[in-house]
Amino acid sequence: MRIKIVLGGWLLAITLAWLAVLPPELGVSPLVDAQGAGTGWWQLRQQALYLSGLWSIGLMALAMVLALRLPWLERPLGGMDQVYRLHKWAGISAALTAVLHWGADESSDWIKGLWGRAGRPARDAVLPWLTDARGFAKDLGEMAFYLLLVMVAITLLTRLLAYKPWRFLHRAMPLVFLALTLHTVALMPLTFWTLPLGLLMGTLLALGSLAAVWSLAGWIGRARSHAGHIHAVRTLGDGSAAAPIEVICALPASWPGHRAGQFAFVRFDASEGAHPFTIASAPGSLGTSAQGEPLLRLVIKPLGDYTRTLGQRLQAGQRVDIEGPYGRFDGRGRHRRQQVWVAGGVGITPFLALLEARQPGATPGPSKLQPVQMHYCTRDAATDPLLPRLRTLCAQAQPPVTLTVHGDAQGQRLRPQDLEATPGPLDIWFCGPQGLGDALHAHASGPRPWRVHRESFAMR
């Protein structure tokens, strides 16, 4: 819902600023005048071209700024995972509005075919020092438009491309934005640079360009990155290739600490880049190393092309760079609501940290904790390597956490309707497969509304 509100508000602000600088006579003339000229159609095409272009570059500027991982955006948007979701949908929306822009530009052919060139408005004046750059800016914008469509298509069809080549292509997005910025500055009518549209677009283009340069320089997250090393690594469960691995990281004194339920961007290999992993330990629960370095735990399941190889490549003493912490998935809510935790598969990791924070002797949190009804969904409850530890943590948790296990192999799949038996208004904290999350979200607007807090790691 927040993403829809932000994107809708963003487009509305650009639209209102555009309306404020429109010529007063626009919209008064008919689409086809008495002489048979398509004057109104030409005017409509021209303004559709401008508005769709403003929408597209404005959304791209938003996507550029969101990619910087600015911590102060977490509170209004609900966590860095939601910041990245907004980044993704801003990019998709930018591509869709760019298609509208391209369609408005191409519509000149059918307008000429129906009514001829009569009534076609003259070219608007642009910034004087860019008048001679019109042709170059138009060609550059067209090339950047096609590249934008290809990159967004690759982002949506992530399964067609492994992470490393996808990351390489995605790193080119700032170059596309800078090209489209030049296209916008060179072709935007001179009258559009007056208040309020000029101030708005000038600010967006400047911020987006700064963010693009920052990204190209490789400075995203540098101020929050901490160089540590792997303290220990082991394979859980039966030790098979599909078993999760536990990585204990030792961090320097500069690490600011984390809250239970947060995640970090972790880089084991500089050529691979940083990947988001949940911190699966509560603050201080692992103590420190012999050298006094704070320790934290990562639990990683081999689900993708990158994580499948980590078990063979990681070893104690190896350098690790951890950026963060990020996230607001704290498992807490209003005291008048019943807290319900729903975890599926690797989505159990933030809840392991939340449970450790409830163990006897744990560092007290900033607010009073509440009892919890917890549901854990797993493929096979009989062989799940994390389940024994989960049972122990729930049994010792204070305030209590009542655990219900749903094993697919045992025919115990969780349905959203199963949560209706829990009394009172519900605060549901979910981390797991997208299908189950979507089902919970769809059921949340039923006769007894639920509040669903959803951790999302679909960051590409």
XYZ file of C-alpha atoms in Angstrom:
460
model
C 0.000 0.000 0.000
C 2.833 2.434 0.835
C 4.433 1.795 -2.547
C 1.190 2.649 -4.364
C 0.770 5.793 -2.280
C 4.336 6.980 -2.926
C 4.219 6.287 -6.670
C 0.752 7.842 -6.993
C 1.800 10.908 -5.007
C 5.000 11.228 -7.024
C 3.140 11.204 -10.357
C 0.479 13.553 -8.985
C 3.093 16.110 -7.924
C 4.693 16.060 -11.387
C 1.277 16.300 -13.054
C 0.179 19.289 -10.949
C 3.462 21.084 -11.643
C 2.960 20.427 -15.371
C -0.619 21.729 -15.242
C 0.613 24.936 -13.617
C 2.736 25.870 -16.653
C 0.313 24.861 -19.414
C -0.799 27.660 -21.759
C -4.332 28.830 -20.819
C -5.748 28.265 -24.317
C -4.856 24.575 -24.341
C -7.919 22.353 -24.431
C -10.227 25.039 -25.742
C -9.740 24.291 -29.445
C -11.567 21.268 -30.938
C -9.627 18.193 -31.965
C -10.445 18.951 -35.624
C -11.206 22.571 -36.576
C -13.595 23.923 -39.212
C -10.897 23.808 -41.907
C -10.336 20.105 -41.285
C -6.961 20.596 -39.612
C -6.136 18.356 -36.668
C -4.972 21.241 -34.481
C -6.399 19.757 -31.292
C -4.842 16.355 -31.998
C -1.433 17.939 -32.546
C -1.728 19.856 -29.276
C -2.858 16.728 -27.450
C 0.090 14.762 -28.866
C 2.544 17.471 -27.873
C 1.394 17.674 -24.253
C 1.110 13.869 -23.943
C 4.718 13.718 -25.163
C 5.814 16.212 -22.517
C 3.852 14.775 -19.593
C 4.849 11.159 -20.233
C 8.481 12.245 -20.547
C 8.290 14.141 -17.247
C 6.716 11.107 -15.571
C 9.379 8.751 -16.873
C 12.439 10.809 -15.969
C 10.887 11.724 -12.604
C 10.352 8.056 -11.751
C 13.876 7.197 -12.875
C 15.254 9.929 -10.614
C 13.298 8.404 -7.724
C 14.742 4.958 -8.521
C 18.277 6.379 -8.592
C 17.927 7.993 -5.166
C 16.326 4.887 -3.641
C 19.256 2.768 -4.861
C 21.578 4.664 -2.477
C 20.233 2.679 0.515
C 19.684 5.806 2.625
C 18.885 4.683 6.202
C 16.523 7.602 6.913
C 14.103 6.236 4.287
C 13.503 3.070 6.310
C 11.125 4.577 8.849
C 8.593 6.130 6.415
C 8.729 3.178 4.002
C 8.837 0.345 6.558
C 12.368 -1.001 6.110
C 15.130 -1.239 3.511
C 13.472 -4.254 1.877
C 10.457 -2.022 1.169
C 12.769 0.727 -0.104
C 14.072 -1.763 -2.646
C 10.569 -2.829 -3.609
C 9.731 0.805 -4.264
C 12.980 1.128 -6.253
C 11.977 -1.834 -8.400
C 8.454 -0.583 -9.085
C 9.673 2.957 -9.757
C 11.964 1.496 -12.430
C 9.161 -0.577 -13.935
C 6.815 2.430 -13.912
C 9.531 4.555 -15.541
C 9.775 2.021 -18.365
C 5.981 1.927 -18.824
C 5.708 5.716 -18.970
C 8.688 5.747 -21.362
C 6.638 3.489 -23.646
C 3.823 6.055 -23.454
C 6.345 8.773 -24.323
C 7.572 6.783 -27.318
C 3.985 6.100 -28.418
C 3.111 9.808 -28.236
C 6.156 10.619 -30.349
C 5.316 7.975 -32.962
C 1.666 9.100 -33.165
C 2.671 11.940 -35.478
C 2.566 9.545 -38.463
C -1.105 8.631 -38.093
C -2.098 12.219 -37.310
C -0.383 13.336 -40.538
C -2.081 10.485 -42.398
C -5.548 11.594 -41.239
C -5.343 15.397 -41.154
C -1.982 16.357 -42.573
C 0.528 18.737 -41.070
C -1.943 21.623 -40.828
C -2.295 22.854 -37.242
C 0.940 21.214 -36.075
C 2.496 23.540 -33.456
C 5.950 24.961 -34.014
C 8.837 23.618 -31.994
C 8.957 25.028 -28.494
C 11.990 27.101 -27.598
C 14.507 25.303 -25.384
C 17.476 26.475 -23.337
C 19.468 28.682 -25.745
C 22.798 26.979 -25.158
C 21.295 23.583 -26.084
C 19.409 24.584 -29.247
C 21.974 22.969 -31.524
C 21.927 19.756 -29.477
C 18.282 18.877 -30.258
C 19.059 16.192 -32.828
C 21.793 14.549 -30.763
C 19.637 14.611 -27.596
C 16.705 13.027 -29.430
C 18.842 10.200 -30.850
C 20.519 9.662 -27.480
C 17.133 9.467 -25.749
C 15.873 6.895 -28.235
C 18.902 4.644 -27.691
C 18.604 5.026 -23.914
C 14.883 4.181 -24.137
C 15.600 0.846 -25.812
C 18.318 0.053 -23.260
C 15.918 0.906 -20.429
C 13.306 -1.505 -21.796
C 15.883 -4.298 -22.117
C 17.181 -3.784 -18.559
C 13.707 -3.696 -17.029
C 12.729 -6.835 -18.973
C 15.831 -8.621 -17.669
C 14.997 -7.477 -14.133
C 11.479 -8.913 -14.425
C 12.693 -12.160 -15.996
C 15.362 -12.795 -13.377
C 15.392 -16.545 -13.891
C 16.800 -16.093 -17.391
C 20.035 -14.633 -16.060
C 22.379 -15.551 -13.219
C 23.015 -12.921 -10.561
C 26.522 -11.891 -11.657
C 25.696 -10.958 -15.288
C 22.419 -9.401 -14.103
C 24.363 -7.259 -11.637
C 26.793 -6.183 -14.369
C 23.932 -5.095 -16.641
C 22.083 -3.376 -13.806
C 25.184 -1.325 -13.006
C 24.713 0.344 -16.404
C 21.350 1.834 -15.349
C 22.955 5.061 -14.010
C 24.496 5.630 -17.454
C 21.042 5.281 -19.019
C 19.666 7.806 -16.534
C 22.436 10.329 -17.286
C 21.745 9.962 -21.022
C 18.028 10.534 -20.459
C 18.809 13.532 -18.240
C 20.680 15.149 -21.131
C 17.754 14.261 -23.408
C 15.334 15.952 -20.974
C 17.383 19.102 -20.377
C 18.005 19.620 -24.093
C 14.398 19.094 -25.227
C 12.261 20.394 -22.348
C 10.475 23.621 -23.402
C 11.944 26.823 -22.024
C 8.591 27.728 -20.437
C 8.737 24.525 -18.371
C 11.788 25.811 -16.488
C 9.626 28.406 -14.702
C 8.135 27.760 -11.265
C 6.933 25.337 -10.040
C 7.826 22.739 -12.690
C 11.333 24.055 -13.312
C 12.255 23.869 -9.626
C 10.764 20.393 -9.265
C 12.401 18.900 -12.368
C 15.695 20.681 -11.780
C 15.840 19.228 -8.269
C 14.910 15.721 -9.416
C 17.408 15.733 -12.280
C 20.181 17.057 -10.021
C 19.516 14.535 -7.226
C 19.134 11.671 -9.687
C 22.368 12.608 -11.458
C 24.275 12.828 -8.175
C 22.905 9.424 -7.189
C 23.899 7.985 -10.585
C 27.467 9.277 -10.242
C 27.616 7.964 -6.661
C 26.512 4.543 -7.887
C 28.986 4.478 -10.799
C 31.802 5.353 -8.385
C 30.902 2.314 -6.255
C 30.215 4.373 -3.133
C 26.758 2.990 -2.255
C 26.786 1.702 1.311
C 30.488 2.430 1.823
C 29.906 4.549 4.949
C 27.983 1.675 6.589
C 30.313 -1.142 5.533
C 32.507 -2.915 8.089
C 35.386 -5.273 7.268
C 35.429 -8.404 9.429
C 36.295 -12.046 8.978
C 34.609 -15.438 9.161
C 34.984 -16.819 12.659
C 33.467 -20.233 11.909
C 31.431 -21.949 9.206
C 29.604 -25.275 9.297
C 26.944 -27.151 7.381
C 23.742 -27.890 9.314
C 21.601 -30.999 9.195
C 22.765 -33.982 7.186
C 25.576 -32.079 5.483
C 24.107 -32.542 2.006
C 24.444 -29.991 -0.777
C 20.906 -28.787 -0.028
C 21.553 -28.274 3.711
C 21.820 -24.717 5.076
C 25.155 -23.379 6.263
C 25.821 -21.408 9.421
C 28.383 -18.622 9.145
C 29.651 -16.892 12.289
C 31.186 -13.510 11.486
C 33.575 -11.523 13.686
C 33.219 -7.786 13.225
C 35.368 -4.768 14.116
C 34.627 -2.353 16.941
C 33.117 0.048 14.380
C 30.092 -2.256 13.983
C 27.189 -0.279 15.521
C 25.268 -3.352 16.625
C 21.921 -4.537 15.341
C 18.380 -5.230 16.484
C 16.831 -8.661 16.303
C 15.141 -9.174 12.933
C 17.437 -6.898 10.938
C 19.516 -7.872 7.905
C 22.767 -6.781 6.287
C 24.332 -6.708 2.850
C 27.165 -9.214 2.989
C 30.100 -9.435 0.591
C 32.262 -12.564 0.721
C 33.806 -11.912 -2.691
C 34.513 -8.442 -4.108
C 33.805 -9.604 -7.662
C 30.398 -10.991 -6.681
C 29.043 -7.958 -4.867
C 26.907 -7.697 -1.747
C 23.885 -9.932 -1.070
C 21.213 -9.376 1.599
C 21.181 -11.922 4.429
C 19.184 -11.857 7.649
C 21.191 -11.702 10.861
C 20.060 -14.907 12.571
C 21.271 -14.033 16.081
C 20.106 -11.559 18.690
C 22.364 -8.687 19.768
C 25.111 -10.015 22.049
C 23.781 -13.600 22.030
C 27.049 -15.022 20.636
C 29.337 -12.887 22.777
C 32.727 -11.927 21.363
C 35.738 -13.658 19.866
C 38.996 -14.181 21.786
C 40.113 -10.825 20.382
C 36.974 -9.088 21.689
C 35.239 -8.821 18.298
C 31.424 -8.928 18.353
C 30.009 -12.052 16.698
C 26.868 -12.521 14.663
C 25.325 -15.469 12.854
C 24.104 -15.903 9.290
C 22.080 -18.950 8.238
C 22.167 -19.355 4.465
C 20.184 -21.858 2.429
C 21.551 -22.869 -1.012
C 18.630 -21.577 -3.070
C 20.276 -19.712 -5.960
C 23.265 -19.805 -8.281
C 25.324 -17.836 -5.735
C 24.325 -19.434 -2.432
C 24.676 -22.992 -3.773
C 28.445 -22.585 -3.940
C 29.069 -20.856 -0.609
C 29.405 -24.058 1.416
C 32.459 -25.069 -0.611
C 34.023 -21.595 -0.834
C 33.778 -20.179 2.687
C 36.310 -20.919 5.397
C 37.363 -19.532 8.774
C 39.629 -16.495 8.595
C 38.280 -15.336 5.245
C 37.450 -11.629 4.941
C 33.821 -10.580 4.951
C 32.386 -7.081 4.457
C 29.069 -6.453 6.179
C 27.025 -3.354 5.389
C 24.238 -2.314 7.667
C 22.310 -3.137 9.665
C 19.027 -2.479 7.879
C 15.370 -3.359 8.343
C 12.475 -2.814 10.721
C 11.205 -6.395 11.000
C 11.082 -6.424 14.813
C 8.107 -8.737 15.440
C 6.372 -6.192 17.633
C 3.062 -4.408 17.314
C 0.267 -2.795 19.221
C -0.497 -4.349 22.576
C -4.199 -4.628 21.798
C -3.399 -6.993 18.912
C -2.369 -10.640 19.066
C 1.116 -11.165 17.636
C 1.315 -13.952 15.033
C 4.589 -14.966 13.394
C 4.510 -16.949 10.148
C 7.784 -18.294 8.735
C 8.344 -20.419 5.661
C 11.608 -22.116 4.706
C 14.601 -19.768 4.891
C 12.173 -17.115 6.166
C 12.754 -18.568 9.633
C 16.061 -16.680 9.988
C 14.756 -13.331 11.324
C 12.568 -15.202 13.788
C 15.580 -17.099 15.156
C 17.060 -13.742 16.151
C 13.725 -12.551 17.577
C 13.469 -15.734 19.633
C 17.025 -15.397 20.924
C 16.081 -11.917 22.123
C 13.392 -13.563 24.299
C 15.695 -16.047 26.011
C 16.422 -15.781 29.761
C 19.297 -13.362 30.305
C 18.965 -11.695 26.876
C 19.553 -7.957 26.613
C 16.156 -6.279 27.155
C 14.671 -4.461 24.171
C 13.314 -0.909 24.004
C 9.716 -1.948 24.669
C 7.784 -4.654 26.439
C 7.397 -7.902 24.508
C 4.101 -9.710 23.970
C 3.112 -13.385 23.778
C 3.232 -14.808 20.256
C 1.514 -17.517 18.234
C 4.146 -18.825 15.791
C 3.605 -20.933 12.646
C 6.575 -22.535 10.897
C 6.060 -23.988 7.410
C 8.619 -26.529 6.232
C 8.849 -29.158 3.494
C 9.485 -31.989 5.921
C 9.205 -31.568 9.681
C 10.979 -34.898 10.225
C 14.235 -33.820 8.570
C 14.290 -30.020 8.929
C 17.753 -29.149 10.360
C 16.568 -25.899 11.966
C 13.489 -27.288 13.680
C 15.164 -28.734 16.833
C 16.751 -25.377 17.647
C 13.491 -23.597 16.871
C 11.583 -25.834 19.286
C 14.124 -25.182 22.038
C 14.046 -21.424 21.564
C 10.236 -21.332 21.602
C 10.062 -23.512 24.714
C 12.364 -21.154 26.639
C 11.043 -17.853 25.280
C 9.703 -15.195 27.641
C 7.046 -13.966 27.079
C 5.929 -17.318 25.699
C 5.937 -18.252 22.022
C 3.520 -21.041 21.104
C 4.881 -22.968 18.111
C 2.826 -24.801 15.479
C 4.753 -26.689 12.780
C 3.270 -27.246 9.313
C 5.131 -29.922 7.355
C 4.210 -30.407 3.695
C 5.391 -34.014 3.796
C 3.078 -34.615 6.751
C 0.092 -33.031 4.964
C 0.021 -30.048 7.323
C 0.210 -27.106 4.906
C -0.828 -23.789 6.450
C -3.837 -21.984 4.975
C -4.721 -18.372 5.788
C -8.079 -19.600 7.068
C -6.241 -21.529 9.799
C -5.299 -18.255 11.473
C -8.916 -17.224 11.920
C -9.151 -19.399 15.020
C -6.666 -17.068 16.783
C -8.752 -14.665 18.902
C -8.602 -10.889 18.698
C -7.253 -8.517 16.059
C -4.014 -9.864 14.588
C -0.589 -8.420 13.843
C 0.938 -10.924 11.417
C 4.688 -10.903 10.815
C 5.557 -12.941 7.725
C 8.808 -13.977 6.086
C 8.827 -16.780 3.522
C 7.721 -17.834 0.042
C 5.944 -15.261 -2.078
C 2.906 -17.471 -2.700
C 2.110 -17.859 0.984
C 2.752 -14.161 1.581
C 0.371 -13.194 -1.210
C -2.295 -15.523 0.190
C -1.984 -13.967 3.661
C -2.096 -10.486 2.195
C -5.219 -11.273 0.160
C -6.938 -12.714 3.233
C -5.957 -9.744 5.401
C -8.822 -7.584 4.129
C -11.477 -10.080 5.142
C -14.248 -9.658 7.712
C -11.706 -9.392 10.534
C -8.884 -7.223 9.122
C -5.310 -8.242 9.824
C -2.185 -6.121 9.803
C 0.443 -7.960 7.751
C 4.107 -7.016 8.112
C 6.003 -8.694 5.323
C 9.764 -9.070 4.933
C 10.618 -9.060 1.221
C 13.999 -10.094 -0.159
C 13.004 -9.955 -3.854
C 15.564 -7.222 -4.502
C 15.941 -7.805 -8.216
